[in-house]
Amino acid sequence: MSFQIKTFEEYQDAYKRSVENPEEFWGDVASNFFWKRKWTNVLNWNFTEPDIKWFEGGKLNITENCLDRHIYKNGDTPAIIWEPNDPSESHRILTYKQLLTKVEQFANVLKNNNIKKGDRVCIYLPMVPELVIAVLACARIGAIHSVVFGGFSAQSIADRINDAECKLVITADGGFRGNKVLELKTIVDDALMQCKSVDKVIVLTRSRTPISMLKGRDVWWEDEIKKVETQGNPACPAEEMDAEDTLFILYTSGSTGKPKGVVHTTAGYMVYTGYTFANTFQYQPGEVYFCTADIGWITGHSYIVYGPLSQGATSLMFEGIPTFPDAGRYWDIIDKYKVNILYTAPTAIRSLMAFGDEYVDSKDLSSLRVLGSVGEPINEEAWHWYKDKIGKGKCPIADTWWQTENGGHLITPIADVTPEVPGYALLPLPGVQPCLMDENGKEIEGNDVSGNLCIKFPWPGMLRTTWGDHERCKQTYFSTYANMYFTGDGCYRSPEGYYRITGRVDDVLNVSGHRIGTAEVENAINMHSDVVESAIVGYPHPVKGQGIYAYVIANHHIDADKTRQDILQTVTRLIGAIAKPDIIQFVSDLPKTRSGKIMRRILRKVAENDLGSLGDTSTLQDPTVVEKIIEGAEKLRK
Ligand code: WT7
């Protein structure tokens, strides 16, 4: 069996085999990686606990697969190409050889700062090569990384650090994003006032913003590297890890207030991200691959760092934003580095599309061979613009559906191998067994049907638990339907058997491809001293996919405009600017059932301005509430 599927027949064969004989199938895939000791058992699982073990008995280190094994033949191949925020600053290239040296160096820095296998390390860095180095250095010595996206607030960092009891934080003085400087170290300082577990902070110099450096706690990245150099730059042998040792924690929002720490383990995650990267995008040696995600999200973990590097690919990372210095920046980058594969998000496509074609037309995009999309359903208009304007009609589009919990792509077209249909994630990758379920827990068979999307059988990249709270993992993903992983997404299966994801069926929003829990935003708003109660719903937003609509009951004496600003500031403080509501409507009451449950369905319809289908409101405690809310919404729209 070949690692890379080349034709539709090969896809069908691989899929059949992966279902009929999953252990043999995944054992074959896994043999394409480097193991210190081979596994004794491919898979051991039950979905009731859940208890999932892949490649038990196997010993390995993921960094040997991402770095060391490429050195002999491809040591001078660029592993990372880094494009800075400001195009007038020089770009950087790290070959596999250079990246390995830097990872070993920084791994020794971590050791010098008392970090050992199993310790948790929080990483809060801008999109610079040192972020990749820090992540891989943790993996090198078996420390568990918890990367926090640079847009999260001090409070969010503190919550994540405390939940995982991180010992060390790696950050930078500041980071650049367009015209702005993010004050990363200052934000970390605020967070650490609440964190007892942290005794060291390593600070990278990036923006040279003035920051405080606390004696005994804060050290400079550059000084620590010098110490290693004076020690003679010793190698840092890769720690021997068990297949199921935790590789990292990544926090994500759910339908309750507190983000959960999704746990990914070493071998299964490595095999799955490597396999899906190579297959979905059909990566060919020598190609330049550009994923526009931030490493603070799962897409960056799996498809900037681990997946591409395990395959010896050249992964381009970009520090800035798509609209700086102008809306042609992505196209400039593609032109400059002759990018072959572009992996981006519908929200970015829609936003760039709105700036007009003149930003695209003058750029040479002829190097592009494959396009990818991720994060949310892609609307047809954006799909066609991507296909025709960016791909010039010749590049396949892989609309990859997956989740933080999945580790890698589950349902996606395979470039030039499977068909493509706009808006469809299409077909499951080998090893993935999707099914649609109805409200009563029954599987919906056949085609041209819709239901809740579940997965029947484990795949190597799936989450194993939620950090410190296994029960929560069980409740969230494995209890809605017996013996199945529940995705939280709704899905349609076409007459051809193709899958189209229709969006979340739970109280989770998807704003610009980022997952935001309604309860989390409500909790933040309710912290405002003048707020009595609030309810958050999503509504269709032309660029973000979904916008955040907040209905807020406030004290009577407020000045609406000022309080609105204060609420935005409160949310920014407690979660981060990414969770700020787009619309805040003050209401005197919320529509509730007689048992006191908020009828979100009605609030959603009002937010969407879809008043024709409000449904039955007679079961409400007070049906007149709805009229007042509709009136208020109309005023707001004017
Ligand atoms: C949710 C997962 C892992 C990717 C980044 C987002 C939605 C993701 C697609 C797609 C339709 C998509 C789903 C999913 N989603 N990709 N191609 N088509 N919907 O990761 O934050 O874990 O969110 O994003 O609703 O459940 P995430």
XYZ file of C-alpha atoms and ligand atoms in Angstrom:
665
model
C 0.000 0.000 0.000
C 1.363 3.405 -0.902
C 1.313 6.254 1.605
C -0.049 8.749 -0.898
C -3.302 7.933 -2.642
C -3.025 8.822 -6.336
C -6.327 7.963 -7.985
C -9.987 7.697 -7.077
C -9.747 3.885 -7.342
C -6.869 3.934 -4.867
C -8.963 6.100 -2.566
C -11.821 3.612 -2.736
C -9.478 0.688 -2.066
C -7.799 2.462 0.835
C -11.161 3.454 2.302
C -12.522 -0.087 2.042
C -9.447 -1.534 3.645
C -9.440 1.062 6.431
C -12.967 0.046 7.401
C -12.637 -3.711 6.968
C -9.247 -3.986 8.524
C -8.415 -0.769 10.377
C -5.525 -2.158 12.387
C -3.709 -3.462 9.347
C -4.430 -0.241 7.466
C -3.130 2.109 10.175
C -0.228 -0.207 10.964
C 0.877 0.154 7.335
C 0.482 3.939 7.443
C 2.417 4.143 10.710
C 5.322 2.155 9.296
C 6.162 5.222 7.198
C 7.340 6.971 10.365
C 10.409 6.561 12.534
C 9.920 4.560 15.724
C 12.468 3.932 18.437
C 10.483 0.804 19.164
C 7.598 -0.591 17.147
C 4.115 -0.811 18.666
C 2.750 -4.086 19.948
C -0.910 -3.254 19.433
C -2.340 -0.910 16.796
C -5.647 -0.089 18.499
C -7.416 -0.622 21.763
C -10.629 1.295 22.280
C -13.999 1.828 23.767
C -16.165 4.900 23.323
C -18.091 4.521 26.578
C -15.269 5.510 28.937
C -13.841 6.711 26.480
C -10.515 4.918 26.450
C -8.619 5.109 23.189
C -5.094 3.861 22.631
C -3.252 3.825 19.333
C 0.093 2.123 18.704
C 0.478 0.934 22.293
C 3.937 -0.195 23.195
C 5.445 2.063 20.524
C 8.290 4.381 21.527
C 9.118 7.493 19.562
C 9.724 11.188 19.571
C 7.719 13.323 17.160
C 10.639 15.735 16.628
C 12.814 12.927 15.263
C 10.069 12.429 12.697
C 9.766 16.144 11.988
C 13.491 16.951 11.972
C 16.226 14.333 12.443
C 14.972 11.871 9.850
C 15.073 14.496 7.092
C 18.594 15.686 7.817
C 20.548 13.071 5.907
C 18.871 13.562 2.535
C 17.135 16.909 2.875
C 19.070 18.819 5.519
C 19.375 21.874 3.308
C 15.708 21.930 2.307
C 13.879 24.903 3.832
C 11.673 23.656 6.664
C 10.292 27.068 7.578
C 10.074 30.158 5.427
C 9.074 33.118 7.548
C 7.503 36.242 6.097
C 7.465 39.175 8.534
C 4.531 41.475 9.197
C 6.354 44.390 7.605
C 7.386 43.529 4.029
C 10.457 45.783 4.291
C 11.944 43.603 7.039
C 14.007 40.627 5.794
C 12.362 37.262 5.597
C 14.002 34.247 7.250
C 14.557 30.713 6.071
C 15.391 27.829 8.373
C 16.551 24.647 6.681
C 15.834 21.328 8.348
C 19.420 21.270 9.614
C 19.191 24.772 11.049
C 15.787 24.151 12.595
C 17.030 20.997 14.316
C 20.010 22.885 15.762
C 17.763 25.642 17.077
C 15.259 23.198 18.529
C 18.015 21.303 20.334
C 19.453 24.565 21.630
C 16.153 25.767 22.985
C 15.323 22.321 24.368
C 18.504 22.687 26.411
C 17.324 26.119 27.523
C 14.121 24.521 28.790
C 16.135 21.896 30.644
C 18.347 24.615 32.174
C 15.149 26.214 33.400
C 14.080 23.068 35.149
C 11.564 21.748 32.640
C 11.222 17.985 32.509
C 9.143 15.414 30.698
C 5.467 15.829 31.536
C 5.757 19.462 32.727
C 3.346 21.907 31.126
C 4.666 24.950 29.286
C 2.448 27.826 28.184
C 3.494 29.486 24.911
C 2.186 32.984 24.127
C 4.236 34.177 21.171
C 3.674 36.058 17.927
C 3.940 34.202 14.596
C 7.739 34.131 14.450
C 9.995 31.097 13.819
C 10.757 30.974 17.551
C 7.164 29.855 18.082
C 7.823 26.732 15.999
C 11.160 26.293 17.778
C 9.506 26.570 21.207
C 6.775 24.081 20.323
C 9.235 21.524 18.960
C 11.671 22.061 21.842
C 8.901 21.104 24.272
C 8.156 17.991 22.239
C 11.885 17.212 22.095
C 12.094 16.790 25.870
C 8.566 15.508 26.403
C 7.206 18.690 27.962
C 3.540 19.324 27.182
C 2.913 22.571 25.323
C -0.176 24.676 25.712
C -0.108 27.391 23.051
C -2.416 30.326 23.690
C -3.432 32.463 20.718
C -2.038 36.025 20.884
C -5.537 37.522 20.762
C -6.585 36.155 24.147
C -6.646 38.384 27.227
C -4.671 38.130 30.458
C -7.658 36.528 32.161
C -7.922 33.838 29.481
C -4.202 33.109 29.739
C -4.450 32.867 33.520
C -7.391 30.446 33.272
C -5.464 28.243 30.852
C -2.233 28.350 32.847
C -4.034 27.481 36.065
C -6.065 24.682 34.531
C -2.918 22.971 33.232
C -0.681 24.114 36.122
C 1.995 25.331 33.734
C 5.453 25.807 35.225
C 6.884 28.075 32.590
C 5.668 30.672 30.105
C 7.392 31.512 26.836
C 6.461 34.900 25.437
C 7.886 37.949 23.633
C 8.120 41.602 24.570
C 5.606 42.367 21.852
C 4.313 41.192 18.509
C 3.429 42.970 15.271
C 0.057 42.656 13.606
C -0.530 45.148 10.817
C -0.100 48.626 12.310
C -0.477 47.379 15.857
C 1.953 46.163 18.474
C 0.559 43.485 20.790
C 1.925 43.941 24.292
C 2.424 40.258 24.922
C 4.738 40.383 27.950
C 2.630 43.003 29.714
C -0.452 40.844 29.176
C 1.441 37.838 30.567
C 2.488 39.930 33.602
C -1.177 40.697 34.284
C -2.082 37.035 33.911
C 0.666 35.830 36.227
C -0.709 37.829 39.148
C -3.225 34.980 39.365
C -0.891 32.053 38.627
C 0.974 30.280 41.413
C 2.355 27.431 39.329
C 4.614 29.552 37.082
C 8.142 30.188 38.286
C 9.900 31.183 35.049
C 9.122 33.327 32.034
C 11.341 33.236 28.948
C 11.011 36.439 26.931
C 11.938 36.694 23.267
C 12.953 40.072 21.865
C 10.726 41.021 18.970
C 9.191 44.497 19.114
C 11.574 45.868 21.767
C 8.597 47.445 23.490
C 9.489 48.549 27.040
C 8.463 45.793 29.431
C 9.031 44.859 33.045
C 11.495 42.057 33.756
C 11.232 40.540 37.244
C 14.461 39.342 38.810
C 14.411 35.621 39.485
C 11.372 35.002 37.307
C 11.892 36.603 33.909
C 14.812 35.757 31.634
C 15.611 36.759 28.064
C 15.468 34.099 25.349
C 18.715 35.425 23.820
C 20.629 35.283 27.149
C 19.490 31.727 27.760
C 20.674 30.707 24.280
C 24.086 32.279 24.997
C 24.364 30.160 28.139
C 23.801 27.032 26.087
C 26.413 28.226 23.606
C 28.977 28.712 26.380
C 28.154 25.179 27.529
C 29.491 24.172 24.085
C 26.076 23.791 22.408
C 25.551 20.160 23.318
C 23.059 18.130 21.316
C 19.727 17.431 22.958
C 18.778 13.810 22.445
C 15.088 13.270 21.836
C 13.243 11.987 24.888
C 11.802 8.531 24.323
C 8.037 8.924 24.523
C 5.293 6.346 24.807
C 2.860 6.393 21.909
C 0.109 7.599 24.235
C 2.129 10.205 26.167
C 0.500 13.630 25.966
C 2.017 15.833 23.275
C 0.009 18.990 23.862
C -3.057 20.640 25.294
C -5.049 23.130 23.263
C -7.971 24.982 24.805
C -11.194 25.361 22.893
C -14.670 26.671 23.642
C -17.716 24.562 24.213
C -21.306 25.138 25.161
C -20.486 25.756 28.822
C -18.593 28.717 30.207
C -15.161 27.244 30.723
C -12.880 26.401 27.768
C -11.678 22.819 27.792
C -8.148 21.580 27.333
C -8.233 19.163 24.408
C -5.499 16.566 24.884
C -3.611 15.110 21.920
C -1.103 12.307 22.354
C 2.109 11.588 20.518
C 1.950 8.746 18.015
C -1.626 8.858 16.783
C -1.495 12.616 16.283
C 1.792 12.366 14.403
C 0.590 9.595 12.097
C -2.723 11.293 11.440
C -1.442 14.804 10.720
C 1.342 13.462 8.495
C -0.977 11.163 6.566
C -3.715 13.738 6.052
C -1.250 16.500 5.095
C 0.372 14.309 2.443
C -2.940 13.101 1.052
C -5.404 15.990 1.169
C -2.979 18.429 -0.446
C -1.024 15.804 -2.432
C 2.183 17.510 -1.342
C 5.133 16.883 -3.686
C 8.780 17.191 -2.614
C 10.170 20.669 -3.182
C 6.815 22.414 -3.119
C 6.190 25.527 -1.033
C 3.146 25.208 1.186
C 1.508 28.237 2.818
C -1.029 27.878 5.610
C -2.346 31.257 6.758
C -3.599 30.093 10.165
C -2.057 31.122 13.475
C -0.186 28.452 15.408
C -2.391 29.416 18.366
C -5.172 27.359 16.751
C -5.257 23.656 15.873
C -4.849 24.377 12.153
C -1.455 25.894 12.875
C -0.404 23.014 15.142
C -1.373 20.336 12.649
C -0.787 22.035 9.316
C 1.993 24.567 9.843
C 4.103 22.576 12.268
C 3.628 18.853 12.758
C 1.953 17.609 9.545
C 4.172 19.400 6.998
C 7.418 18.918 8.941
C 6.833 15.201 9.464
C 6.620 15.008 5.660
C 9.788 17.024 5.029
C 7.761 19.816 3.455
C 8.576 23.513 3.207
C 6.096 25.334 5.419
C 5.667 29.068 4.963
C 4.528 31.016 8.015
C 3.352 34.625 7.969
C 3.493 36.973 10.914
C 1.032 39.583 9.691
C -2.523 40.040 8.509
C -3.997 39.700 4.995
C -4.747 43.430 4.669
C -1.392 44.932 5.640
C 0.097 46.940 4.046
C -2.788 46.317 1.634
C -5.328 43.689 0.682
C -2.909 42.130 -1.798
C -0.537 40.782 0.827
C -1.339 37.063 0.451
C -0.985 37.372 -3.317
C 2.359 39.170 -2.903
C 3.595 36.345 -0.715
C 2.464 33.679 -3.199
C 4.188 35.579 -5.995
C 7.387 36.161 -3.963
C 7.928 32.552 -2.822
C 6.178 30.788 -5.725
C 3.751 29.119 -3.346
C 2.275 25.864 -4.664
C -0.319 25.101 -2.001
C -2.415 27.717 -0.206
C -4.503 26.760 2.833
C -6.724 29.537 4.174
C -10.153 30.298 5.621
C -13.463 31.389 4.055
C -13.513 34.544 6.201
C -10.193 35.667 4.699
C -11.401 34.832 1.187
C -14.614 36.833 1.670
C -12.805 39.793 3.133
C -10.217 39.919 0.329
C -12.900 39.388 -2.289
C -14.644 42.511 -0.996
C -11.544 44.627 -1.617
C -11.886 44.006 -5.344
C -9.968 42.130 -8.011
C -7.337 44.823 -8.610
C -5.344 43.472 -5.664
C -5.156 40.080 -7.385
C -4.928 40.886 -11.055
C -1.393 42.283 -11.087
C 0.088 39.336 -9.155
C 1.611 36.206 -10.622
C -0.232 33.327 -8.970
C 0.707 30.758 -11.601
C 2.719 28.685 -9.100
C -0.475 27.663 -7.281
C -1.456 24.027 -7.725
C -3.796 23.242 -4.809
C -6.101 25.396 -2.662
C -7.427 24.532 0.779
C -10.196 25.965 2.923
C -10.908 25.424 6.602
C -12.801 26.725 9.594
C -16.402 27.107 8.523
C -18.706 26.264 5.656
C -17.577 28.077 2.505
C -20.363 29.861 0.634
C -20.609 29.298 -3.117
C -19.708 32.856 -4.083
C -16.453 32.714 -2.126
C -15.765 29.200 -3.416
C -16.048 30.336 -7.055
C -13.939 33.442 -6.518
C -11.265 31.295 -4.864
C -11.454 28.768 -7.686
C -11.491 31.222 -10.604
C -9.682 34.357 -9.405
C -7.029 32.744 -7.237
C -6.752 29.267 -8.732
C -7.427 30.473 -12.314
C -9.835 27.577 -12.630
C -7.044 24.998 -12.596
C -6.501 24.285 -8.874
C -8.598 21.787 -6.955
C -10.116 23.137 -3.724
C -9.941 20.975 -0.620
C -12.743 22.142 1.675
C -11.401 20.405 4.769
C -13.882 19.737 7.551
C -12.459 18.898 10.974
C -12.224 20.174 14.545
C -9.712 20.917 17.277
C -10.689 17.591 18.852
C -9.993 15.665 15.638
C -6.309 16.512 15.230
C -6.565 16.502 11.435
C -8.898 16.470 8.424
C -11.807 14.025 8.651
C -14.034 14.841 5.697
C -12.432 16.557 2.726
C -11.872 16.324 -0.989
C -8.444 14.954 -1.885
C -6.775 17.294 -4.375
C -7.057 15.980 -7.955
C -8.159 12.574 -6.640
C -11.785 12.894 -5.557
C -14.436 15.071 -7.221
C -15.263 18.528 -5.852
C -18.587 20.226 -5.286
C -18.788 23.829 -3.993
C -19.795 23.874 -0.333
C -19.161 20.176 0.171
C -16.506 18.632 2.404
C -17.368 15.659 0.213
C -16.036 12.302 1.383
C -14.429 10.896 4.511
C -10.707 10.225 4.447
C -9.633 6.594 4.894
C -10.244 5.483 8.458
C -13.077 7.938 9.064
C -16.555 6.445 9.502
C -19.146 9.239 9.581
C -22.829 8.719 10.213
C -25.901 10.905 10.566
C -28.067 10.552 13.645
C -31.596 11.691 14.391
C -32.891 13.302 17.590
C -33.873 9.915 19.013
C -30.443 8.404 18.726
C -31.196 6.428 15.584
C -28.877 6.322 12.627
C -30.265 7.867 9.444
C -29.362 5.564 6.595
C -29.421 6.264 2.882
C -28.770 9.409 0.888
C -30.381 12.804 0.480
C -30.774 13.007 4.275
C -29.726 15.359 7.074
C -28.815 14.734 10.682
C -26.316 15.231 13.451
C -22.842 14.231 12.371
C -21.151 11.513 14.416
C -18.112 9.311 13.899
C -18.497 5.610 14.613
C -14.941 4.425 14.854
C -11.730 5.896 16.282
C -9.080 7.536 14.112
C -5.507 8.053 15.322
C -5.682 11.869 15.582
C -8.694 12.096 17.880
C -8.595 13.689 21.321
C -8.045 11.289 24.217
C -9.421 13.369 27.065
C -9.969 16.908 28.273
C -7.209 17.967 30.630
C -7.984 17.310 34.279
C -11.609 16.414 33.608
C -12.158 13.151 31.790
C -15.832 13.180 32.697
C -16.291 16.357 30.696
C -14.777 14.690 27.636
C -17.158 11.789 28.053
C -20.187 14.034 28.540
C -19.395 16.402 25.692
C -18.444 13.970 22.957
C -19.415 10.427 23.870
C -22.715 10.623 25.758
C -25.165 12.188 23.304
C -25.090 9.016 21.204
C -24.041 5.626 22.521
C -20.743 4.382 21.126
C -20.131 7.374 18.914
C -18.111 10.542 18.839
C -20.565 13.449 18.483
C -19.174 16.362 16.478
C -21.726 19.054 17.352
C -22.225 19.729 13.630
C -25.267 19.241 11.465
C -24.721 17.624 8.096
C -26.450 16.770 4.826
C -25.608 13.694 2.739
C -26.437 14.202 -0.936
C -27.903 11.667 -3.363
C -24.300 10.910 -4.430
C -23.337 10.266 -0.803
C -21.366 13.508 -0.488
C -21.231 15.326 2.848
C -22.078 18.989 3.324
C -21.564 20.474 6.784
C -24.438 22.770 7.688
C -23.047 24.286 10.907
C -23.134 23.777 14.645
C -26.230 22.330 16.281
C -25.145 23.391 19.780
C -24.654 26.783 21.448
C -21.289 27.296 19.853
C -20.597 30.110 17.396
C -18.088 30.146 14.603
C -16.819 33.683 14.151
C -14.204 34.112 11.413
C -13.441 30.410 11.713
C -12.867 30.672 15.469
C -15.001 28.814 17.893
C -16.699 30.940 20.537
C -19.013 29.611 23.228
C -22.169 31.628 23.801
C -22.074 30.859 27.531
C -18.514 32.142 27.736
C -19.474 35.495 26.195
C -22.627 35.710 28.341
C -20.584 35.103 31.485
C -18.210 37.883 30.494
C -21.020 40.348 29.754
C -22.748 39.439 33.014
C -19.612 40.463 34.883
C -20.342 44.080 33.966
C -21.701 45.846 37.043
C -24.753 47.261 35.243
C -25.779 44.034 33.523
C -28.600 41.923 34.929
C -28.727 39.179 32.342
C -27.710 38.515 28.751
C -28.203 36.099 25.894
C -25.895 35.611 22.937
C -26.828 34.268 19.527
C -25.087 34.111 16.165
C -26.359 35.822 13.018
C -25.142 35.658 9.416
C -22.275 38.091 8.859
C -21.000 38.823 5.342
C -17.304 38.484 6.217
C -17.064 36.690 9.558
C -19.536 33.953 8.652
C -21.267 34.444 11.959
C -21.449 37.636 13.979
C -22.152 37.874 17.694
C -25.514 39.393 18.673
C -25.983 40.200 22.364
C -29.318 40.833 24.047
C -28.626 42.529 27.349
C -30.852 43.430 30.275
C -29.163 46.332 32.034
C -29.971 48.540 35.006
C -32.374 51.304 34.091
C -30.150 54.262 34.771
C -27.503 53.468 32.147
C -26.389 55.616 29.226
C -26.794 53.059 26.427
C -23.898 54.203 24.249
C -21.422 54.386 27.103
C -22.506 51.094 28.628
C -22.238 49.437 25.226
C -18.588 50.546 25.034
C -17.998 49.382 28.615
C -19.461 45.976 27.853
C -17.164 45.612 24.842
C -14.233 46.542 27.052
C -15.330 44.005 29.690
C -15.480 41.206 27.118
C -12.081 42.229 25.732
C -10.605 42.065 29.237
C -12.151 38.771 30.197
C -11.809 36.821 26.941
C -10.166 38.905 24.231
C -11.151 41.176 21.371
C -12.135 38.154 19.245
C -15.210 37.611 21.446
C -16.578 41.180 21.253
C -20.249 41.267 20.229
C -20.921 42.947 16.878
C -24.346 44.106 18.033
C -25.576 44.833 21.553
C -29.295 45.333 21.977
C -30.570 46.426 25.379
C -33.839 44.738 26.246
C -36.142 44.919 29.222
C -36.728 41.180 29.262
C -35.753 37.961 27.470
C -38.203 35.470 25.976
C -38.412 32.605 28.453
C -40.441 29.468 28.711
C -42.552 28.976 31.813
C -39.708 26.936 33.267
C -37.365 29.889 32.797
C -35.358 28.662 29.831
C -34.336 31.325 27.320
C -35.877 30.657 23.894
C -32.806 31.196 21.783
C -34.595 30.154 18.635
C -36.671 33.350 18.798
C -33.643 35.501 19.566
C -31.834 33.979 16.597
C -34.717 34.721 14.253
C -34.862 38.348 15.409
C -31.086 38.696 14.999
C -31.378 37.269 11.479
C -34.341 39.584 10.822
C -36.304 36.513 9.787
C -39.622 37.364 11.429
C -41.824 35.279 9.171
C -40.928 32.059 10.946
C -40.823 33.002 14.608
C -42.830 29.917 15.455
C -45.082 29.426 18.409
C -44.590 32.069 21.091
C -47.680 31.205 23.119
C -45.736 28.975 25.507
C -43.670 31.935 26.694
C -43.978 33.336 30.189
C -44.769 36.679 28.582
C -45.354 36.682 24.792
C -45.311 40.511 24.628
C -41.562 40.403 25.310
C -41.020 39.302 21.723
C -42.774 42.323 20.226
C -40.675 44.682 22.303
C -37.497 42.925 21.228
C -38.497 43.106 17.563
C -39.183 46.830 17.939
C -35.828 47.371 19.605
C -34.034 45.419 16.876
C -35.675 47.548 14.183
C -34.569 50.744 15.903
C -31.035 49.400 16.133
C -30.931 48.581 12.426
C -31.822 52.190 11.529
C -15.815 23.673 13.820
C -14.505 23.317 14.476
C -10.094 22.568 12.717
C -10.417 23.614 11.808
C -10.478 24.986 12.401
C -11.692 25.227 13.273
C -16.488 24.243 11.666
C -14.412 23.663 10.365
C -15.219 23.398 8.360
C -15.522 23.180 6.985
C -17.775 23.550 7.484
C -16.284 23.700 9.224
C -17.366 23.131 12.185
C -16.509 22.479 13.256
N -15.747 23.861 10.468
N -14.085 23.390 9.102
N -14.572 22.909 6.077
N -16.819 23.263 6.597
N -17.556 23.764 8.796
O -11.570 24.403 14.371
O -12.342 25.814 16.288
O -12.244 23.307 16.439
O -13.985 24.458 15.064
O -15.570 24.541 12.720
O -18.522 23.672 12.737
O -17.259 21.800 14.239
P -12.503 24.497 15.619
